[in-house]
PDB file of C-alpha atoms in Angstrom:
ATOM      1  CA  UNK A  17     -17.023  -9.384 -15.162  1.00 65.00           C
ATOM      2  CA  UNK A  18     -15.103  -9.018 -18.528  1.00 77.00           C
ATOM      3  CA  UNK A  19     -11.833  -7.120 -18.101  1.00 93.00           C
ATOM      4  CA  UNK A  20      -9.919  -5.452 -21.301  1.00 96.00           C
ATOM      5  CA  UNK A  21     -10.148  -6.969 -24.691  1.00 97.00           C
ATOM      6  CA  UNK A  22      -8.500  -6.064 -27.437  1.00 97.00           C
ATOM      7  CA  UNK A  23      -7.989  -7.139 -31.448  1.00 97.00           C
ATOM      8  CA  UNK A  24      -6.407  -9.043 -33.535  1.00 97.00           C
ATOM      9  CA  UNK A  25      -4.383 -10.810 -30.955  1.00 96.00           C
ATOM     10  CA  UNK A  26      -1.598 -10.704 -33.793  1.00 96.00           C
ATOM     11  CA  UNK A  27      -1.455  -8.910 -37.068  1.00 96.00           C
ATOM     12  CA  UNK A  28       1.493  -8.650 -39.799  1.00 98.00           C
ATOM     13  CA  UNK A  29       2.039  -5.370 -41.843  1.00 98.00           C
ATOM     14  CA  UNK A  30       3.901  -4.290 -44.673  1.00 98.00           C
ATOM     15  CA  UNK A  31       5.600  -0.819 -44.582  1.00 98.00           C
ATOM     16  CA  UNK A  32       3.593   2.352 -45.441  1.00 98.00           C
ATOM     17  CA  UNK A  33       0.509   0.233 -44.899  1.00 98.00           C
ATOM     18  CA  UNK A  34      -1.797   1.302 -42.061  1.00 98.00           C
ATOM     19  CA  UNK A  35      -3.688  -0.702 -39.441  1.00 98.00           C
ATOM     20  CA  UNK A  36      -6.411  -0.332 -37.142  1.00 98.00           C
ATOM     21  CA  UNK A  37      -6.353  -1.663 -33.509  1.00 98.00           C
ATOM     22  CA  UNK A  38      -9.665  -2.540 -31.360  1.00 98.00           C
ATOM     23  CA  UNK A  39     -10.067  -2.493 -27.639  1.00 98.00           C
ATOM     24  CA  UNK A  40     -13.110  -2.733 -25.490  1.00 97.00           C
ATOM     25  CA  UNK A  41     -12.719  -1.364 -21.798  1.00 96.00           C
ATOM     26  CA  UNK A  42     -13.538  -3.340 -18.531  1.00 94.00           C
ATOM     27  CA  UNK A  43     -17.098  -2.993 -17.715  1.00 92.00           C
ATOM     28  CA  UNK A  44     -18.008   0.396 -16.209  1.00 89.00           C
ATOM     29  CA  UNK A  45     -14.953   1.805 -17.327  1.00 92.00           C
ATOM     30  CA  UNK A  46     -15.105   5.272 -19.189  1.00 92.00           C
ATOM     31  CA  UNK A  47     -11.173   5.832 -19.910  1.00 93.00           C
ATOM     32  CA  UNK A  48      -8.669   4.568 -22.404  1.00 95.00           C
ATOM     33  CA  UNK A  49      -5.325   4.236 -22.240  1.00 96.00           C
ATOM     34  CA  UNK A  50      -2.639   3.358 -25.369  1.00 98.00           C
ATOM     35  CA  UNK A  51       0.639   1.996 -25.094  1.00 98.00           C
ATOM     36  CA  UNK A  52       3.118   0.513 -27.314  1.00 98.00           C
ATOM     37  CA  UNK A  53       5.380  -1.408 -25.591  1.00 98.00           C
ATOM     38  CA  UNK A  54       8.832  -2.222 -28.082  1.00 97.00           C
ATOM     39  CA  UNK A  55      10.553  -6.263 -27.151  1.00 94.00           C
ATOM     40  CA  UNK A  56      12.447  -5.799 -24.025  1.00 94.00           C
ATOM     41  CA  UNK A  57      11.589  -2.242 -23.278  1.00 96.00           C
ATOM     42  CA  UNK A  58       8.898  -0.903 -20.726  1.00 97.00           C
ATOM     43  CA  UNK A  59       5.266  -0.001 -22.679  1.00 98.00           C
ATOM     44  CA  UNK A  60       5.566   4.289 -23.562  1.00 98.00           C
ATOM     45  CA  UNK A  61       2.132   6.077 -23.612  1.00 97.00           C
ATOM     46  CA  UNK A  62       0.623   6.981 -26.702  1.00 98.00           C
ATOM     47  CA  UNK A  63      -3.167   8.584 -26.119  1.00 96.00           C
ATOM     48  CA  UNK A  64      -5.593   8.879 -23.321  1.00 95.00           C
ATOM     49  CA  UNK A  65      -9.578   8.980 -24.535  1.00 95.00           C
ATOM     50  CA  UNK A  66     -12.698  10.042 -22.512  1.00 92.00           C
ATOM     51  CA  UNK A  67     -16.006  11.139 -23.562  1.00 90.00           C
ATOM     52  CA  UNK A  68     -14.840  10.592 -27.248  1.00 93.00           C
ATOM     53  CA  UNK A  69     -11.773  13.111 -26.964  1.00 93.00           C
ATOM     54  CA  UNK A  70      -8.089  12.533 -26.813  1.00 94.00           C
ATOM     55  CA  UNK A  71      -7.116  14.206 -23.110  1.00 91.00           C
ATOM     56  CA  UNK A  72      -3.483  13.557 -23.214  1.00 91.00           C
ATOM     57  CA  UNK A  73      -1.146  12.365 -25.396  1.00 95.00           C
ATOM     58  CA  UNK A  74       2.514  10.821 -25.197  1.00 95.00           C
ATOM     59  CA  UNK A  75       5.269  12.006 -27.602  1.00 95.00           C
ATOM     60  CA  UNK A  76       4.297  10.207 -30.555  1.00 97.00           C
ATOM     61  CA  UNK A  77       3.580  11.555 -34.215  1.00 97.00           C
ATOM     62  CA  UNK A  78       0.395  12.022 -36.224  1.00 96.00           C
ATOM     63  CA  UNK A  79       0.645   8.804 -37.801  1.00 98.00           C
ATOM     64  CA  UNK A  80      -0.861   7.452 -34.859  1.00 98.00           C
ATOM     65  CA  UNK A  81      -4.260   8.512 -34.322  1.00 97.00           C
ATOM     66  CA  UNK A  82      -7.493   7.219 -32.158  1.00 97.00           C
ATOM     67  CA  UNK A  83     -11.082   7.079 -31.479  1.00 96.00           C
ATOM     68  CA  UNK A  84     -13.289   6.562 -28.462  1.00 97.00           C
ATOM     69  CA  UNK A  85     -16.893   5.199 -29.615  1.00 97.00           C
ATOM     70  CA  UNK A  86     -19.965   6.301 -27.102  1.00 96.00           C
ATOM     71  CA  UNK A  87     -19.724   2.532 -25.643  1.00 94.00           C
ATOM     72  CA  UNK A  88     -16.336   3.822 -24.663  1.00 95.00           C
ATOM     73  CA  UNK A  89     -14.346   1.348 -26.965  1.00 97.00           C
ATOM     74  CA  UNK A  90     -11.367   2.824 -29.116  1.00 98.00           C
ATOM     75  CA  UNK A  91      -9.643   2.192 -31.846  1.00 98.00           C
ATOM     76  CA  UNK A  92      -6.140   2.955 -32.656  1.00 98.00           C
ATOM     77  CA  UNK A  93      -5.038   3.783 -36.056  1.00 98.00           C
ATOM     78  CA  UNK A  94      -1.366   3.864 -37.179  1.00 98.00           C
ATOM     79  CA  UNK A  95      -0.606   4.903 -40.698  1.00 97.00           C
ATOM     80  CA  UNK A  96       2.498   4.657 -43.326  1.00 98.00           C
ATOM     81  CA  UNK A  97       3.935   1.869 -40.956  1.00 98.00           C
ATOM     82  CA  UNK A  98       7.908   1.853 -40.487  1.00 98.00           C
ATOM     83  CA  UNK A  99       9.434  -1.060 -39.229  1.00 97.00           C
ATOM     84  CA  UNK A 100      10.049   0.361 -35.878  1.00 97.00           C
ATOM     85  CA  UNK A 101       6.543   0.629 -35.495  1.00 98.00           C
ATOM     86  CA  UNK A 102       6.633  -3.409 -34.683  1.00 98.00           C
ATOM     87  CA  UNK A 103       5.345  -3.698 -30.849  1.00 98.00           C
ATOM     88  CA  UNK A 104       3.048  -4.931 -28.522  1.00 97.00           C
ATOM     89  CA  UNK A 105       0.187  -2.650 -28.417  1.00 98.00           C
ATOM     90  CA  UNK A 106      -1.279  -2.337 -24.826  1.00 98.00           C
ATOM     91  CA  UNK A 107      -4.893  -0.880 -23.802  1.00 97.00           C
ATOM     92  CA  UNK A 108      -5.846   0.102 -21.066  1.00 96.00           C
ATOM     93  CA  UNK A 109      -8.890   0.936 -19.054  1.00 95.00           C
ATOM     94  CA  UNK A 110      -9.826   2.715 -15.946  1.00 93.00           C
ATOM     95  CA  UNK A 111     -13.378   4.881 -14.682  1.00 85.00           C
ATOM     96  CA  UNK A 112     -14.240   7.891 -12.713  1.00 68.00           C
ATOM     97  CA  UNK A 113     -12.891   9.802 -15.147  1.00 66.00           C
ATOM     98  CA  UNK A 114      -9.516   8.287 -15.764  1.00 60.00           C
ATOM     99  CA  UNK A 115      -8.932   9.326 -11.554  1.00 72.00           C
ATOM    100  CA  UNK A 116      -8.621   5.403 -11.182  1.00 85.00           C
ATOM    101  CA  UNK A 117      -5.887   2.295 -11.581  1.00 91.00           C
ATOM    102  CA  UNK A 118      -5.289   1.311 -15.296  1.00 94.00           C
ATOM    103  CA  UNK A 119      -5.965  -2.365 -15.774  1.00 94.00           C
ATOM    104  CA  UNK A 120      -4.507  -3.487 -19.301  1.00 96.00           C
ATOM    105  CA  UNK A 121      -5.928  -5.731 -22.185  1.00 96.00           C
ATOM    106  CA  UNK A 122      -3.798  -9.004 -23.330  1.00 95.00           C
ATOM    107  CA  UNK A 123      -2.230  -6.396 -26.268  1.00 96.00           C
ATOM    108  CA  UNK A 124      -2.121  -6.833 -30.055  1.00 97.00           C
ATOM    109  CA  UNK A 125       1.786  -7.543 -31.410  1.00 97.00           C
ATOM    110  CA  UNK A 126       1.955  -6.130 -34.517  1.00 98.00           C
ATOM    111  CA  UNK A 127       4.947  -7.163 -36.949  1.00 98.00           C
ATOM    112  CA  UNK A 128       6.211  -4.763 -40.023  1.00 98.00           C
ATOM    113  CA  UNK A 129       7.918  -6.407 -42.497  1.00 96.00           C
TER     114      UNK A 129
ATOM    115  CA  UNK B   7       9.450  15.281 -16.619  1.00 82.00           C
ATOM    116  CA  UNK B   8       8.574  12.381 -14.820  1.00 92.00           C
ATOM    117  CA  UNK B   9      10.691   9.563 -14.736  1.00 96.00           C
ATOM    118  CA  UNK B  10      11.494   5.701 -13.493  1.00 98.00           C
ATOM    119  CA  UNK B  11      14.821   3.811 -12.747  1.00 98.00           C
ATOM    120  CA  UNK B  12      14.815   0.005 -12.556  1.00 98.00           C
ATOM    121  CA  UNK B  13      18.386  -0.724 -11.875  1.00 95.00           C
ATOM    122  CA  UNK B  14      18.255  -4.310 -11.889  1.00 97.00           C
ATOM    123  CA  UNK B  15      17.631  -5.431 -15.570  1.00 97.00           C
ATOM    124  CA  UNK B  16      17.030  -9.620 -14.415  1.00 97.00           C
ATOM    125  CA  UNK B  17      17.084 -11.224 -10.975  1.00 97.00           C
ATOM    126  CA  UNK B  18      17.716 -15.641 -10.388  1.00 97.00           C
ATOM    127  CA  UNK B  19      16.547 -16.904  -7.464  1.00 96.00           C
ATOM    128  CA  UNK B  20      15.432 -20.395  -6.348  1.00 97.00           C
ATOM    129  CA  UNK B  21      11.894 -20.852  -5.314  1.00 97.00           C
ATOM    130  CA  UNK B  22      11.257 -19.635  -1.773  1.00 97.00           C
ATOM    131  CA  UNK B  23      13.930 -17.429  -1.283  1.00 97.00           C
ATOM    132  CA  UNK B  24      12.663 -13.576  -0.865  1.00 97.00           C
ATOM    133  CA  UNK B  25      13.025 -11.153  -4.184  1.00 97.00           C
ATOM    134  CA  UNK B  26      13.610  -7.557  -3.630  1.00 97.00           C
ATOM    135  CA  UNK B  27      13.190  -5.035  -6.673  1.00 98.00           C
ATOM    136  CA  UNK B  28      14.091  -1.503  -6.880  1.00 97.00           C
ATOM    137  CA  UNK B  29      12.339   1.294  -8.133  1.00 98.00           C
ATOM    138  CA  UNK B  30      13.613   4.738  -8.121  1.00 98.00           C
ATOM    139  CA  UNK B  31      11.562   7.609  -9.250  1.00 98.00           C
ATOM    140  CA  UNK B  32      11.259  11.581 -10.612  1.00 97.00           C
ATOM    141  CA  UNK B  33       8.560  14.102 -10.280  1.00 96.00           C
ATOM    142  CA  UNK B  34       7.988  17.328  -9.736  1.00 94.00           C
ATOM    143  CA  UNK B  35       4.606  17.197  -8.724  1.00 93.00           C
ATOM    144  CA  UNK B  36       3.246  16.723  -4.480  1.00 92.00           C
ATOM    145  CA  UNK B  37       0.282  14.570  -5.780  1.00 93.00           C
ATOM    146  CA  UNK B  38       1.306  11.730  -7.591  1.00 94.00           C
ATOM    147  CA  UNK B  39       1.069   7.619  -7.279  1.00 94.00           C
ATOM    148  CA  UNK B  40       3.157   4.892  -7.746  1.00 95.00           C
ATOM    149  CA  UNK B  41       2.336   1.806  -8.631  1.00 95.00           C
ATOM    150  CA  UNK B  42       3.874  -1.883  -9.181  1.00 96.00           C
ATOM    151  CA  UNK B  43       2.717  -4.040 -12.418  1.00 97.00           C
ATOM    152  CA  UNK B  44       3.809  -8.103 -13.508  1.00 97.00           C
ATOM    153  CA  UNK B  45       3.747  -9.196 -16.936  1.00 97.00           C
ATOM    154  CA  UNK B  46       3.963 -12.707 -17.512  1.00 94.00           C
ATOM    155  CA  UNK B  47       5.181 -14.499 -20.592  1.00 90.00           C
ATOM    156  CA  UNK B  48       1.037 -13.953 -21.788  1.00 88.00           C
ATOM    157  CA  UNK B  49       2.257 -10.326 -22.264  1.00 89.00           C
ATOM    158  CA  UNK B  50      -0.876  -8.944 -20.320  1.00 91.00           C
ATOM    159  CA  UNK B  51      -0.087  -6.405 -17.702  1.00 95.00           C
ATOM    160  CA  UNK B  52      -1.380  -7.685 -14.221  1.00 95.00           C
ATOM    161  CA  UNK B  53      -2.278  -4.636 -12.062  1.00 94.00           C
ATOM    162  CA  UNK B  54      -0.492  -6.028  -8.118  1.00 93.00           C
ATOM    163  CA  UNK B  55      -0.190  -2.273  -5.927  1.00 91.00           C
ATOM    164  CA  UNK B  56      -0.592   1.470  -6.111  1.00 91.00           C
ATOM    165  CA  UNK B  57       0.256   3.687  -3.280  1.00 91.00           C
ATOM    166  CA  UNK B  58      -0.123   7.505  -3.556  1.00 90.00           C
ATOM    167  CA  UNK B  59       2.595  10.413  -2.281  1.00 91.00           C
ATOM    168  CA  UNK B  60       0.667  11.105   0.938  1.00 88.00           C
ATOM    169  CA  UNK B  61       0.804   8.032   2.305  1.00 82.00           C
ATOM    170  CA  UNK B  62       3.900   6.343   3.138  1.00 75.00           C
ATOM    171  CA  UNK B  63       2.457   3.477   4.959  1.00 74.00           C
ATOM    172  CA  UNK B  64       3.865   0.243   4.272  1.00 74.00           C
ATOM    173  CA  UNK B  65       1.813  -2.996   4.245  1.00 75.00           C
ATOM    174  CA  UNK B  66       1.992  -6.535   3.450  1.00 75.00           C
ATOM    175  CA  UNK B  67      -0.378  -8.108   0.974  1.00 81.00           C
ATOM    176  CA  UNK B  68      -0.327 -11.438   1.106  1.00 90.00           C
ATOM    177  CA  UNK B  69       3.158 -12.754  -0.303  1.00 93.00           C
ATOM    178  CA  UNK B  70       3.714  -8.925  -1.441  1.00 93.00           C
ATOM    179  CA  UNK B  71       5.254  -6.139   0.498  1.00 92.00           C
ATOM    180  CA  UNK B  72       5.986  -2.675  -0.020  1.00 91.00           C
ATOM    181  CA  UNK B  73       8.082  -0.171   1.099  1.00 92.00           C
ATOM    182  CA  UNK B  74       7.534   3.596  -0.077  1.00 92.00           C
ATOM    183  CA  UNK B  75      10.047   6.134   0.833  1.00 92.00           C
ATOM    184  CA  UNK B  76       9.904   9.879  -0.467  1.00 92.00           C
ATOM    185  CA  UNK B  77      13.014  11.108   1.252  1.00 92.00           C
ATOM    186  CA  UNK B  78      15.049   8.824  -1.203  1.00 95.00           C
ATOM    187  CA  UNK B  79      12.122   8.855  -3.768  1.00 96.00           C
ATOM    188  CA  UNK B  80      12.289   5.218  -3.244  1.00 96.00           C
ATOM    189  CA  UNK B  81       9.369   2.074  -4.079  1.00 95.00           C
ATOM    190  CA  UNK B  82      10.817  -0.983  -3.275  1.00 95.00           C
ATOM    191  CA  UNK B  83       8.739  -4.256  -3.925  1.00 95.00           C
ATOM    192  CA  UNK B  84       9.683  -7.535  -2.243  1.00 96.00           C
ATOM    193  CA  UNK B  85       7.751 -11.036  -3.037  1.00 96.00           C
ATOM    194  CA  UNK B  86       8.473 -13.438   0.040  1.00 96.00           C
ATOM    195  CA  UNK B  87       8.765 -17.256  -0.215  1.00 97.00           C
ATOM    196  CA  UNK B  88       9.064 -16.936  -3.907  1.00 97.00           C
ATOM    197  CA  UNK B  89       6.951 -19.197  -6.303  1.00 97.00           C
ATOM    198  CA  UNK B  90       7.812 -20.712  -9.811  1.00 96.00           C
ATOM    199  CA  UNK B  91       4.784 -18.769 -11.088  1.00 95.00           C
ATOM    200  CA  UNK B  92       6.555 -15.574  -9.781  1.00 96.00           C
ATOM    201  CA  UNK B  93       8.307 -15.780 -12.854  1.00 97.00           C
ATOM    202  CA  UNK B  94       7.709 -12.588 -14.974  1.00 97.00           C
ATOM    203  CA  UNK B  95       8.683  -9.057 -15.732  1.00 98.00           C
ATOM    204  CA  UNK B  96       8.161  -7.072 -13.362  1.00 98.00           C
ATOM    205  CA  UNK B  97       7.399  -2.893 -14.322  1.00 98.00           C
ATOM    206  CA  UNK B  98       7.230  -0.072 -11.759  1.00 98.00           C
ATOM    207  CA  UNK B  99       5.219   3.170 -12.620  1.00 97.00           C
ATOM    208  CA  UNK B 100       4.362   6.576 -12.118  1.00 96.00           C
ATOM    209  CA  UNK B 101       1.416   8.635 -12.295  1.00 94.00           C
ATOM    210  CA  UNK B 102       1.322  12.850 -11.826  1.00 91.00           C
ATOM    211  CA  UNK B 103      -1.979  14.365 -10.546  1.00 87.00           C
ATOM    212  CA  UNK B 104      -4.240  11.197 -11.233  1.00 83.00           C
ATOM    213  CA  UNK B 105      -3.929   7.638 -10.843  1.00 81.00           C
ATOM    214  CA  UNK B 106      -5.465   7.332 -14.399  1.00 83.00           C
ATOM    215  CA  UNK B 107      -3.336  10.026 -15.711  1.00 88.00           C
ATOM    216  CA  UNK B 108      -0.510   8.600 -18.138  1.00 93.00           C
ATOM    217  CA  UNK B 109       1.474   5.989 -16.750  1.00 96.00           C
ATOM    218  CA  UNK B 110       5.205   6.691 -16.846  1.00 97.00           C
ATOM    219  CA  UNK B 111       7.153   2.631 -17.039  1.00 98.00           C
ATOM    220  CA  UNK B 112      10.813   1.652 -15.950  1.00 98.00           C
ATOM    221  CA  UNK B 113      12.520  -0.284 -18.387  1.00 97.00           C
ATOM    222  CA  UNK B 114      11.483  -3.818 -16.057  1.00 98.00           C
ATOM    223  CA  UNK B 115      13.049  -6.112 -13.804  1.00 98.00           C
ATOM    224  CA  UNK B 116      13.119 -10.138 -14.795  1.00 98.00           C
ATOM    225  CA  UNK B 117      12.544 -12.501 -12.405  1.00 98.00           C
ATOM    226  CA  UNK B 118      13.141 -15.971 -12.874  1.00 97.00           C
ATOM    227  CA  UNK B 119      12.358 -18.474 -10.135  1.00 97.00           C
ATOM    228  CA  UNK B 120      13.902 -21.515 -10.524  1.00 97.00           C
ATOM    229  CA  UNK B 121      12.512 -24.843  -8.703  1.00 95.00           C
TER     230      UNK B 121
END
């Protein structure tokens, strides 16, 4: 049974570029979770999908935008990078409706230079 | 607005002594869960317990314990006999309404076990 997956395992930016961030949930799962998770800090919630619509959403701006694909993967898109956009980016996947425990992917670190 | 309080910021022991963490928590809402995550130097977040607010029953899970209490908003986490492969951050979190609603982190305890 394949848990989270997510990619690139690393990527490197430039500022005011954008980037696009995959994740595939656990199998069965039909909810997913964002986080970004700055070095030393604890991970803040970005966006919550299900059935292809954003339910909630943390306080983060419009650069950072997502999409949840009928196989219930998502993608996470973050445009006009600033440096303090540099993180680990955690997903996270749960089922019955997101009523269930979040179990995270291994997380993409993403580096603005 | 919900919120989390890890105190400690990073905890030393040596291996098989007992590690206690602290977790203090605010919510307004009667329904809500709490739940304990490690993360290991891999960065993934390992899932370990999840209790919810109507049920303050503390249990032992193998090396793992637990003990809940609402009157202090309290959700202690203790590992006994600690191992070298204890070592980790370790995050408690909180969830309003849902378990899969958003999760709400403390800022993380370290704990280093040393052999």
């Amino acid at each position: 049974d394949a848990g989270v997956t997510q990619s690139p395992t690393h990527l490197i930016k430039t500022r005011g570029q954008q980037v696009t961030l995959r994740c595939s949930p656990k199998s069965g799962h039909d909810t997913v979770s964002w986080y970004q998770q700055a070095l030393g800090q604890g991970p803040q919630f970005i966006f919550q999908y299900y059935e292809e619509e954003e339910r909630q959403r943390g306080n983060f701006p419009d650069r950072f935008s997502g999409h949840q694909f009928p196989n219930y993967s998502s993608e996470l898109n973050v445009n006009a990078l600033l440096l303090g956009d540099s993180a680990l980016y955690l997903c996270a996947s749960s089922y019955v409706q997101g009523t269930d425990t979040q179990y995270f992917g291994p997380g993409t670190r993403l580096t603005v230079l | 607005a919900q919120k989390v309080t890890q105190a400690q910021t990073e905890i030393s022991v040596v291996e098989k002594e007992d590690v206690t963490l602290d977790c203090v928590y605010e919510t307004r809402d009667t329904t809500y869960y709490l739940f304990w995550y490690k993360q290991p130097p891999s960065g993934e977040l390992v899932f370990l317990i999840r209790r919810n607010s109507f049920d303050e029953q503390n249990e032992i899970s193998g090396r793992y314990s637990w003990n809940f209490q609402k009157s202090t908003s309290s959700f202690n986490f203790t590992i006994t006999a600690s191992q070298v492969v204890d070592s980790a951050v370790y995050f408690c979190a909180l969830s309003e309404g849902a378990a899969g609603n958003k999760l709400t982190f403390g800022g993380g305890t370290r704990v280093l076990v040393k052999p």
